[in-house]
Amino acid sequence: MTEQTIGQSVLRKEDMRFITGKGQYTDDINIRGQAYGYFVRSTVARAGIVNVDVSEAENAPGVIAVLTGRQLADDGLGTLPCGWLVLSKDGSGMKQPPHPVMAADAVNYAGEPVAIVVGESFQAAKDAAELVVVDYDEKSAVVDLATVQDADQLYDEVPGNISYDWELGDKDATFTAIDNAHHVTRLTLHNNRLIPNAVEPRAAVADFNPATEELTLYTTSQNPHVVRLIFTAFVGLAPEHKLRVVAPDVGGGFGSKIFVYSEETAVSWASRRLGIPIKWTAERSESFLADAHGRDHLTEAALAMDEEGNFLGLYVKTRANMGAYLSTFASSVPTYLYGTLLAGQYKTPSIYVEVEAAFTNTAPVDAYRGAGRPEASYLLERLVEIAAGEMNLSPAEIRRRNFITEFPYQTPVALEYDTGDYNASLTRALEMADWDGFANRKAEAELRGKKRGIGISCYIEACGIAPSQVAGALGAGVGLWESGEIRVNPTGSVTVLTGSHSHGQGHETTFAQLVSSRLGIPVEDVEVVHGDTGKLDFGMGTYGSRSLAVGGSALSRAADKIVTKGRKIAAHLMESTEDDIDFDDGEFRVRDSNLSKTFQEIAFAAYVPHNYPLDELEPGLAEKAFYDPGNFTFPSGAYVCEVEIDPDTGETEIVKFTAVDDFGNVINPMIVAGQVHGGLAQGIGQALLENCVYDDTGQLLTGSYMDYCMPRADDLPDFDVDTTVTPCTHNPIGAKGCGEAGAIGSPPAVINAITNAIGVRELDMPATPERVWRAIQEGGRS
């Protein structure tokens, strides 16, 4: 008998190698004879390139070559694509300038690669990069998002610097609701720009074999198969069958390692051109400059209500910063991952959203943990909190009056929620937070000269990013299914191959638990393999909290196929019929008899086929499956944040944070709690500390940890987390996804608590001590 592991906090299988220093990250990979790359980056935000003088650098000690963006373009390589087509209101396609692998004629943000120095050592390459002289024809940078349409036009093909002007929803019905409403709550806010800062910086090791013309790239990617596809189909680096992409252990991604960047592309090209392996690992300052940033929205919104506080209509107008170029999936973030979530948990009958995507001379902006969903939840939950005060309703009551209670529910912004119980999550969160006892705690804090506040956030997100046909109709350039394969060895142990990628989520444990429970074998007998295009069928990688709901569902289907074939083999071995064979807990049994075979016995028989007809069954026991979801999954939850503020300094302390999430069926509660904790830390970081700032010339002012403040352990409280369960109705696991929830629900809860404490209506993130102190002094918006 095998212990059922679904729902158990099995210790993570992968952790032993990580905590003992045995993990293998990209920078740990060294190939005999490798050289080292270092990038020459633009020192200005906007300029024409007059000349790149590499003569002194080429003659520096230890330098093998200096290769420029002009040489790369002359080699005929393509540009980096954006994989999601968004249409403007008039039906025209989004406008986008070419995104060069390295700049040849012009630079458009500080930090853009201009050349790569290849040296015998890292230090030789870095020192020589200082000797490359680039003659720039500098121009005025466009940085201010609010005035971007009135600034210089950055690209000939993009009038007004607007890539697209997108809309969703019923404009007439929404404006009618606003015009006829009893009350309209209005809000203007900025969702602050963030820099991802994964523990492991991006890295690449490219190895071109001139004899076979095969290129192998080891890289820090969340989706190596997509890297291979783009390198082949768009950049033209190598044919698909000659290109292998390996993403080994990856130290965090948070979305920033989904994309195909200039650096791994240029390193691969340089390896092919020079015929030698080349390694590049980003320095932290490069990561600040050139990793895709997140968020950065300017938004105004209006929420219409009747006399009872029932929502009637919601209007949202957003301008989203795209940076200098459209990154791999950038166009989808402020549109289909944002506008479609503006219903939230509420039955608002009419919603209309319009989004302008603007180019600026800053680093490209793309998905960052939550990707559009945090921006939508922050806007909506701040608006609802303010509306509660203006309607003289408690924050909990206004939400309860407007919760969706019947499912499935078709929102006014395209999505259909399959299931949920929002009131159950809110009720549990309020109980855990001791909401009713807050007044006493507030009074006690006042005796100590502190201001105490409490805030609620009720979020929803769409995960899984599917189905492919719907996503394709909305502009996605790739299918959004996932693949999985289960290979049963003759002794009954199992190798699982998945197109999903793990970079901290614990897939090697969760997928093992899933397959173990389905096949009735010990978790220890399941090995999970991922991240290597040379070993796996095509897969779509990990993002959007899709791994279990989509990748796990593919493995569930593969397990079904394994069991189906096992039943056929068992029927022959036990002289029965397939219909009379039951499978449970690792045993195939003939119904209404004492005849049985273990999973291991059937596995051995599959490879030693002496007792079943080969004309009916092939030898072996291995199955593949693909899974394309019928809908998104919709995790949701209720968060309560309680803060205490020192009015003399503006310093905010989070004294209690409660998170109750509905992730559907949970495989490993410990891993889920860890994912929630990490997301909460990032969301609190955005709310209180993190802020990416450029000056008027396009120089990054927050280019190091001296200026970009990250959350530390002493900034965070002990989190109280719990779950409610309404299983997803359309995948075989019933799972919804958990990886992004904490980062989505926490920022509005924190800001709602702070504004409650200090008695102001509006306060933009991050709520730094200075900003909070000024708000207290001014008694209004900071």
CSV table of C-alpha atoms in Angstrom, one decimal, residues 66-403:
chain,number,residue,atom,x,y,z
A,66,VAL,CA,34.8,42.8,-30.3
A,67,LEU,CA,31.5,42.4,-32.2
A,68,THR,CA,29.1,45.3,-32.8
A,69,GLY,CA,25.4,45.6,-33.5
A,70,ARG,CA,26.2,46.6,-37.0
A,71,GLN,CA,28.0,43.4,-37.6
A,72,LEU,CA,25.1,41.4,-36.2
A,73,ALA,CA,22.7,43.2,-38.4
A,74,ASP,CA,24.9,42.6,-41.4
A,75,ASP,CA,24.9,38.9,-40.7
A,76,GLY,CA,21.2,38.9,-41.5
A,77,LEU,CA,19.8,38.2,-38.0
A,78,GLY,CA,16.3,39.1,-37.3
A,79,THR,CA,15.0,41.3,-34.5
A,80,LEU,CA,13.3,40.3,-31.3
A,81,PRO,CA,9.6,39.8,-31.7
A,82,CYS,CA,6.6,40.6,-29.5
A,83,GLY,CA,4.4,37.5,-29.3
A,84,TRP,CA,1.0,39.0,-28.8
A,85,LEU,CA,-0.8,41.2,-31.4
A,86,VAL,CA,-3.1,43.8,-29.9
A,87,LEU,CA,-5.5,45.8,-32.0
A,88,SER,CA,-6.4,49.5,-31.5
A,89,LYS,CA,-10.0,50.7,-31.3
A,90,ASP,CA,-10.1,51.3,-35.1
A,91,GLY,CA,-9.0,47.7,-35.8
A,92,SER,CA,-5.5,48.6,-36.8
A,93,GLY,CA,-2.6,46.5,-35.4
A,94,MET,CA,-0.3,47.8,-32.7
A,95,LYS,CA,2.6,49.9,-33.9
A,96,GLN,CA,6.0,48.7,-32.9
A,97,PRO,CA,9.6,49.6,-33.9
A,98,PRO,CA,12.1,46.8,-34.7
A,99,HIS,CA,13.7,45.6,-31.5
A,100,PRO,CA,17.3,45.0,-32.4
A,101,VAL,CA,19.4,42.3,-30.7
A,102,MET,CA,22.1,45.0,-30.4
A,103,ALA,CA,21.8,48.6,-31.4
A,104,ALA,CA,23.3,49.4,-34.8
A,105,ASP,CA,22.0,52.8,-35.8
A,106,ALA,CA,20.4,54.2,-32.7
A,107,VAL,CA,19.9,53.6,-29.0
A,108,ASN,CA,16.7,54.1,-27.2
A,109,TYR,CA,17.3,53.5,-23.5
A,110,ALA,CA,20.3,53.7,-21.2
A,111,GLY,CA,21.8,50.2,-20.9
A,112,GLU,CA,20.8,49.0,-24.4
A,113,PRO,CA,23.6,46.7,-25.8
A,114,VAL,CA,25.7,48.2,-28.5
A,115,ALA,CA,28.6,45.7,-28.7
A,116,ILE,CA,29.9,42.5,-27.1
A,117,VAL,CA,33.6,42.0,-26.1
A,118,VAL,CA,34.7,38.4,-26.1
A,119,GLY,CA,37.8,37.7,-23.9
A,120,GLU,CA,39.8,34.9,-22.6
A,121,SER,CA,38.6,35.9,-19.1
A,122,PHE,CA,35.7,37.8,-17.7
A,123,GLN,CA,38.0,40.6,-16.4
A,124,ALA,CA,39.8,40.9,-19.8
A,125,ALA,CA,36.4,41.3,-21.5
A,126,LYS,CA,35.2,43.8,-19.0
A,127,ASP,CA,38.4,45.9,-19.0
A,128,ALA,CA,38.3,46.0,-22.8
A,129,ALA,CA,34.7,47.1,-22.9
A,130,GLU,CA,35.8,50.3,-21.2
A,131,LEU,CA,38.0,51.0,-24.3
A,132,VAL,CA,35.2,50.9,-26.8
A,133,VAL,CA,34.4,54.4,-27.9
A,134,VAL,CA,30.9,55.1,-29.1
A,135,ASP,CA,30.2,58.4,-30.8
A,136,TYR,CA,26.5,59.3,-30.0
A,137,ASP,CA,24.4,62.0,-31.6
A,138,GLU,CA,22.4,62.5,-28.4
A,139,LYS,CA,18.7,63.6,-28.5
A,140,SER,CA,16.2,64.6,-25.9
A,141,ALA,CA,14.8,61.6,-24.0
A,142,VAL,CA,11.1,60.9,-23.6
A,143,VAL,CA,10.6,59.8,-20.1
A,144,ASP,CA,7.4,61.3,-18.6
A,145,LEU,CA,4.5,58.9,-19.2
A,146,ALA,CA,1.9,61.7,-18.6
A,147,THR,CA,3.2,63.9,-21.4
A,148,VAL,CA,4.5,61.3,-23.8
A,149,GLN,CA,2.1,62.3,-26.7
A,150,ASP,CA,3.3,65.8,-26.6
A,151,ALA,CA,7.0,64.9,-26.6
A,152,ASP,CA,9.4,64.1,-29.5
A,153,GLN,CA,8.2,61.3,-31.7
A,154,LEU,CA,10.6,58.4,-31.0
A,155,TYR,CA,9.9,56.3,-34.1
A,156,ASP,CA,8.7,57.2,-37.5
A,157,GLU,CA,6.2,54.3,-37.5
A,158,VAL,CA,4.7,55.3,-34.1
A,159,PRO,CA,2.8,58.6,-34.1
A,160,GLY,CA,2.4,60.2,-30.7
A,161,ASN,CA,4.5,57.4,-29.2
A,162,ILE,CA,1.4,55.3,-28.8
A,163,SER,CA,1.7,51.7,-29.8
A,164,TYR,CA,-2.0,51.0,-29.5
A,165,ASP,CA,-5.2,52.5,-28.1
A,166,TRP,CA,-7.2,49.4,-26.9
A,167,GLU,CA,-10.7,49.1,-25.5
A,168,LEU,CA,-12.9,46.5,-23.9
A,169,GLY,CA,-16.5,46.5,-22.6
A,170,ASP,CA,-19.6,48.4,-23.3
A,171,LYS,CA,-18.8,52.1,-23.4
A,172,ASP,CA,-22.4,53.5,-23.8
A,173,ALA,CA,-23.9,51.4,-21.0
A,174,THR,CA,-21.0,52.3,-18.7
A,175,PHE,CA,-21.3,56.0,-19.3
A,176,THR,CA,-25.1,55.9,-19.0
A,177,ALA,CA,-24.6,54.1,-15.6
A,178,ILE,CA,-22.2,56.8,-14.5
A,179,ASP,CA,-24.4,59.7,-15.7
A,180,ASN,CA,-27.5,58.2,-13.8
A,181,ALA,CA,-25.8,57.0,-10.7
A,182,HIS,CA,-26.7,58.1,-7.1
A,183,HIS,CA,-22.9,58.4,-6.4
A,184,VAL,CA,-19.7,58.2,-8.4
A,185,THR,CA,-16.4,57.5,-6.7
A,186,ARG,CA,-13.4,58.8,-8.8
A,187,LEU,CA,-9.8,57.9,-8.4
A,188,THR,CA,-6.5,58.8,-10.1
A,189,LEU,CA,-3.4,56.7,-9.3
A,190,HIS,CA,0.0,55.6,-10.4
A,191,ASN,CA,1.0,52.0,-10.2
A,192,ASN,CA,4.7,52.3,-9.5
A,193,ARG,CA,7.4,50.8,-11.7
A,194,LEU,CA,9.3,47.8,-10.3
A,195,ILE,CA,12.6,46.1,-11.1
A,196,PRO,CA,12.4,42.3,-10.7
A,197,ASN,CA,15.6,41.4,-8.8
A,198,ALA,CA,15.7,37.6,-8.9
A,199,VAL,CA,18.4,36.2,-6.6
A,200,GLU,CA,20.2,34.7,-9.7
A,201,PRO,CA,21.0,37.3,-12.4
A,202,ARG,CA,20.5,36.3,-16.0
A,203,ALA,CA,23.2,34.3,-17.6
A,204,ALA,CA,23.9,32.4,-20.8
A,205,VAL,CA,26.5,29.9,-22.0
A,206,ALA,CA,26.4,29.3,-25.8
A,207,ASP,CA,28.3,26.5,-27.4
A,208,PHE,CA,28.4,26.2,-31.2
A,209,ASN,CA,29.9,23.1,-32.7
A,210,PRO,CA,31.3,24.0,-36.2
A,211,ALA,CA,31.6,20.3,-37.1
A,212,THR,CA,27.9,19.5,-36.7
A,213,GLU,CA,26.6,23.1,-36.9
A,214,GLU,CA,24.7,22.5,-33.7
A,215,LEU,CA,24.2,25.2,-31.1
A,216,THR,CA,23.5,24.5,-27.4
A,217,LEU,CA,22.5,27.4,-25.2
A,218,TYR,CA,22.4,27.1,-21.4
A,219,THR,CA,20.3,30.0,-20.1
A,220,THR,CA,18.3,31.4,-17.2
A,221,SER,CA,14.9,30.9,-18.8
A,222,GLN,CA,11.4,30.1,-17.6
A,223,ASN,CA,10.5,28.6,-21.0
A,224,PRO,CA,13.4,27.2,-23.0
A,225,HIS,CA,11.2,25.9,-25.8
A,226,VAL,CA,9.9,29.4,-26.5
A,227,VAL,CA,13.5,30.6,-26.6
A,228,ARG,CA,14.3,27.9,-29.2
A,229,LEU,CA,11.2,28.8,-31.2
A,230,ILE,CA,12.1,32.6,-31.4
A,231,PHE,CA,15.8,31.9,-32.1
A,232,THR,CA,14.7,29.7,-35.0
A,233,ALA,CA,11.6,31.3,-36.5
A,234,PHE,CA,12.3,35.0,-35.9
A,235,VAL,CA,16.0,35.6,-35.2
A,236,GLY,CA,17.3,33.0,-37.6
A,237,LEU,CA,20.2,31.7,-35.4
A,238,ALA,CA,19.9,28.0,-36.2
A,239,PRO,CA,17.4,25.5,-37.5
A,240,GLU,CA,15.3,24.0,-34.8
A,241,HIS,CA,16.7,20.5,-35.1
A,242,LYS,CA,20.2,22.0,-34.7
A,243,LEU,CA,19.4,24.1,-31.6
A,244,ARG,CA,19.2,22.8,-28.1
A,245,VAL,CA,18.2,25.2,-25.2
A,246,VAL,CA,18.8,24.1,-21.6
A,247,ALA,CA,17.5,25.9,-18.6
A,248,PRO,CA,19.1,24.2,-15.6
A,249,ASP,CA,18.4,25.2,-12.0
A,250,VAL,CA,17.1,28.8,-12.1
A,251,GLY,CA,17.3,31.1,-9.1
A,252,GLY,CA,14.0,32.9,-9.3
A,253,GLY,CA,12.2,34.5,-12.3
A,254,PHE,CA,9.0,36.3,-11.3
A,255,GLY,CA,8.2,36.7,-15.0
A,256,SER,CA,11.5,38.5,-15.8
A,257,LYS,CA,13.0,35.3,-17.3
A,258,ILE,CA,10.1,34.5,-19.6
A,259,PHE,CA,11.3,36.8,-22.3
A,260,VAL,CA,13.9,36.5,-25.0
A,261,TYR,CA,16.6,39.1,-24.4
A,262,SER,CA,19.3,40.7,-26.4
A,263,GLU,CA,22.1,39.2,-24.3
A,264,GLU,CA,21.5,35.4,-24.7
A,265,THR,CA,20.8,36.1,-28.4
A,266,ALA,CA,24.0,38.0,-29.0
A,267,VAL,CA,26.1,35.5,-27.0
A,268,SER,CA,24.7,32.7,-29.2
A,269,TRP,CA,25.4,34.6,-32.4
A,270,ALA,CA,28.9,35.4,-31.2
A,271,SER,CA,29.6,31.7,-30.4
A,272,ARG,CA,28.4,30.7,-33.9
A,273,ARG,CA,30.5,33.5,-35.5
A,274,LEU,CA,33.7,32.7,-33.6
A,275,GLY,CA,33.2,28.9,-33.3
A,276,ILE,CA,33.9,28.9,-29.6
A,277,PRO,CA,31.8,28.5,-26.4
A,278,ILE,CA,31.1,31.9,-24.7
A,279,LYS,CA,29.7,32.6,-21.2
A,280,TRP,CA,28.0,35.7,-20.0
A,281,THR,CA,26.7,36.4,-16.5
A,282,ALA,CA,25.0,39.7,-15.7
A,283,GLU,CA,26.4,41.9,-13.0
A,284,ARG,CA,23.7,43.3,-10.7
A,285,SER,CA,24.0,46.8,-12.2
A,286,GLU,CA,23.2,45.3,-15.7
A,287,SER,CA,20.2,43.6,-14.3
A,288,PHE,CA,18.8,46.9,-13.0
A,289,LEU,CA,19.4,48.5,-16.4
A,290,ALA,CA,18.4,45.8,-18.8
A,291,ASP,CA,16.0,43.3,-17.2
A,292,ALA,CA,12.4,43.9,-18.2
A,293,HIS,CA,10.7,46.1,-15.6
A,294,GLY,CA,7.2,45.8,-14.3
A,295,ARG,CA,4.0,47.8,-13.7
A,296,ASP,CA,4.1,51.6,-14.4
A,297,HIS,CA,0.5,52.6,-15.1
A,298,LEU,CA,-1.2,55.9,-14.9
A,299,THR,CA,-4.9,55.4,-14.4
A,300,GLU,CA,-8.1,57.3,-13.8
A,301,ALA,CA,-11.3,55.5,-12.9
A,302,ALA,CA,-14.9,56.1,-11.9
A,303,LEU,CA,-17.2,53.7,-10.0
A,304,ALA,CA,-21.0,54.3,-10.2
A,305,MET,CA,-23.3,53.2,-7.4
A,306,ASP,CA,-27.0,53.3,-6.5
A,307,GLU,CA,-28.3,54.5,-3.1
A,308,GLU,CA,-27.5,51.1,-1.5
A,309,GLY,CA,-24.0,51.0,-2.6
A,310,ASN,CA,-24.6,48.5,-5.4
A,311,PHE,CA,-22.1,48.9,-8.2
A,312,LEU,CA,-23.7,50.0,-11.5
A,313,GLY,CA,-20.8,50.8,-13.8
A,314,LEU,CA,-17.0,51.1,-13.9
A,315,TYR,CA,-14.9,53.2,-16.2
A,316,VAL,CA,-11.1,52.9,-16.4
A,317,LYS,CA,-8.6,54.8,-18.5
A,318,THR,CA,-5.0,53.7,-18.3
A,319,ARG,CA,-1.8,54.7,-19.9
A,320,ALA,CA,0.8,51.9,-19.7
A,321,ASN,CA,4.5,52.4,-20.1
A,322,MET,CA,6.1,49.9,-22.6
A,323,GLY,CA,9.6,51.3,-22.3
A,324,ALA,CA,11.7,51.6,-25.5
A,325,TYR,CA,10.5,48.4,-27.3
A,326,LEU,CA,7.8,45.8,-27.0
A,327,SER,CA,9.2,42.9,-25.1
A,328,THR,CA,8.2,39.3,-25.7
A,329,PHE,CA,4.7,39.4,-24.2
A,330,ALA,CA,4.5,43.1,-23.2
A,331,SER,CA,1.5,44.0,-25.2
A,332,SER,CA,-0.8,41.5,-23.5
A,333,VAL,CA,0.0,42.7,-19.9
A,334,PRO,CA,-2.0,46.0,-19.8
A,335,THR,CA,-4.8,44.6,-22.0
A,336,TYR,CA,-5.9,41.0,-21.8
A,337,LEU,CA,-4.2,40.4,-18.5
A,338,TYR,CA,-5.5,43.6,-17.0
A,339,GLY,CA,-8.7,44.9,-18.6
A,340,THR,CA,-10.3,41.4,-18.4
A,341,LEU,CA,-9.8,41.3,-14.6
A,342,LEU,CA,-11.5,44.7,-13.8
A,343,ALA,CA,-14.7,43.0,-12.7
A,344,GLY,CA,-12.9,41.6,-9.8
A,345,GLN,CA,-15.1,39.6,-7.4
A,346,TYR,CA,-18.1,41.9,-8.1
A,347,LYS,CA,-21.2,41.8,-10.2
A,348,THR,CA,-20.8,45.2,-11.8
A,349,PRO,CA,-23.1,45.1,-14.8
A,350,SER,CA,-21.3,47.5,-17.1
A,351,ILE,CA,-17.5,48.0,-17.4
A,352,TYR,CA,-15.5,49.9,-20.0
A,353,VAL,CA,-11.7,50.1,-20.1
A,354,GLU,CA,-9.4,51.9,-22.5
A,355,VAL,CA,-5.7,51.5,-22.5
A,356,GLU,CA,-3.0,53.5,-24.3
A,357,ALA,CA,0.4,51.8,-24.5
A,358,ALA,CA,3.2,54.3,-24.7
A,359,PHE,CA,6.9,54.1,-25.7
A,360,THR,CA,9.5,55.9,-23.6
A,361,ASN,CA,13.3,56.0,-23.5
A,362,THR,CA,13.4,53.5,-20.6
A,363,ALA,CA,14.0,49.8,-20.3
A,364,PRO,CA,11.3,47.6,-21.8
A,365,VAL,CA,8.4,46.8,-19.5
A,366,ASP,CA,6.8,43.3,-19.5
A,367,ALA,CA,5.2,40.7,-17.1
A,368,TYR,CA,6.2,40.8,-13.5
A,369,ARG,CA,4.7,38.5,-10.9
A,370,GLY,CA,1.0,38.8,-11.5
A,371,ALA,CA,1.4,40.6,-14.8
A,372,GLY,CA,-1.6,42.9,-15.2
A,373,ARG,CA,-3.6,41.2,-12.5
A,374,PRO,CA,-1.9,43.2,-9.7
A,375,GLU,CA,-2.5,46.4,-11.5
A,376,ALA,CA,-6.2,45.6,-11.9
A,377,SER,CA,-6.7,44.5,-8.3
A,378,TYR,CA,-4.9,47.5,-6.9
A,379,LEU,CA,-7.0,49.9,-8.9
A,380,LEU,CA,-10.3,48.1,-8.1
A,381,GLU,CA,-9.6,47.5,-4.4
A,382,ARG,CA,-8.5,51.0,-3.8
A,383,LEU,CA,-11.6,52.3,-5.6
A,384,VAL,CA,-13.9,50.0,-3.6
A,385,GLU,CA,-12.3,51.0,-0.3
A,386,ILE,CA,-12.8,54.7,-1.0
A,387,ALA,CA,-16.3,54.1,-2.2
A,388,ALA,CA,-17.1,52.4,1.1
A,389,GLY,CA,-16.1,55.5,3.0
A,390,GLU,CA,-18.1,57.8,0.7
A,391,MET,CA,-21.2,55.6,1.0
A,392,ASN,CA,-20.9,55.3,4.8
A,393,LEU,CA,-20.5,51.5,4.5
A,394,SER,CA,-17.9,49.3,6.1
A,395,PRO,CA,-15.3,48.0,3.7
A,396,ALA,CA,-16.5,44.4,4.3
A,397,GLU,CA,-20.2,45.3,3.8
A,398,ILE,CA,-19.8,47.1,0.5
A,399,ARG,CA,-17.9,44.1,-0.8
A,400,ARG,CA,-20.5,41.6,0.4
A,401,ARG,CA,-23.3,43.6,-1.2
A,402,ASN,CA,-21.5,43.3,-4.6
A,403,PHE,CA,-20.0,39.9,-4.5
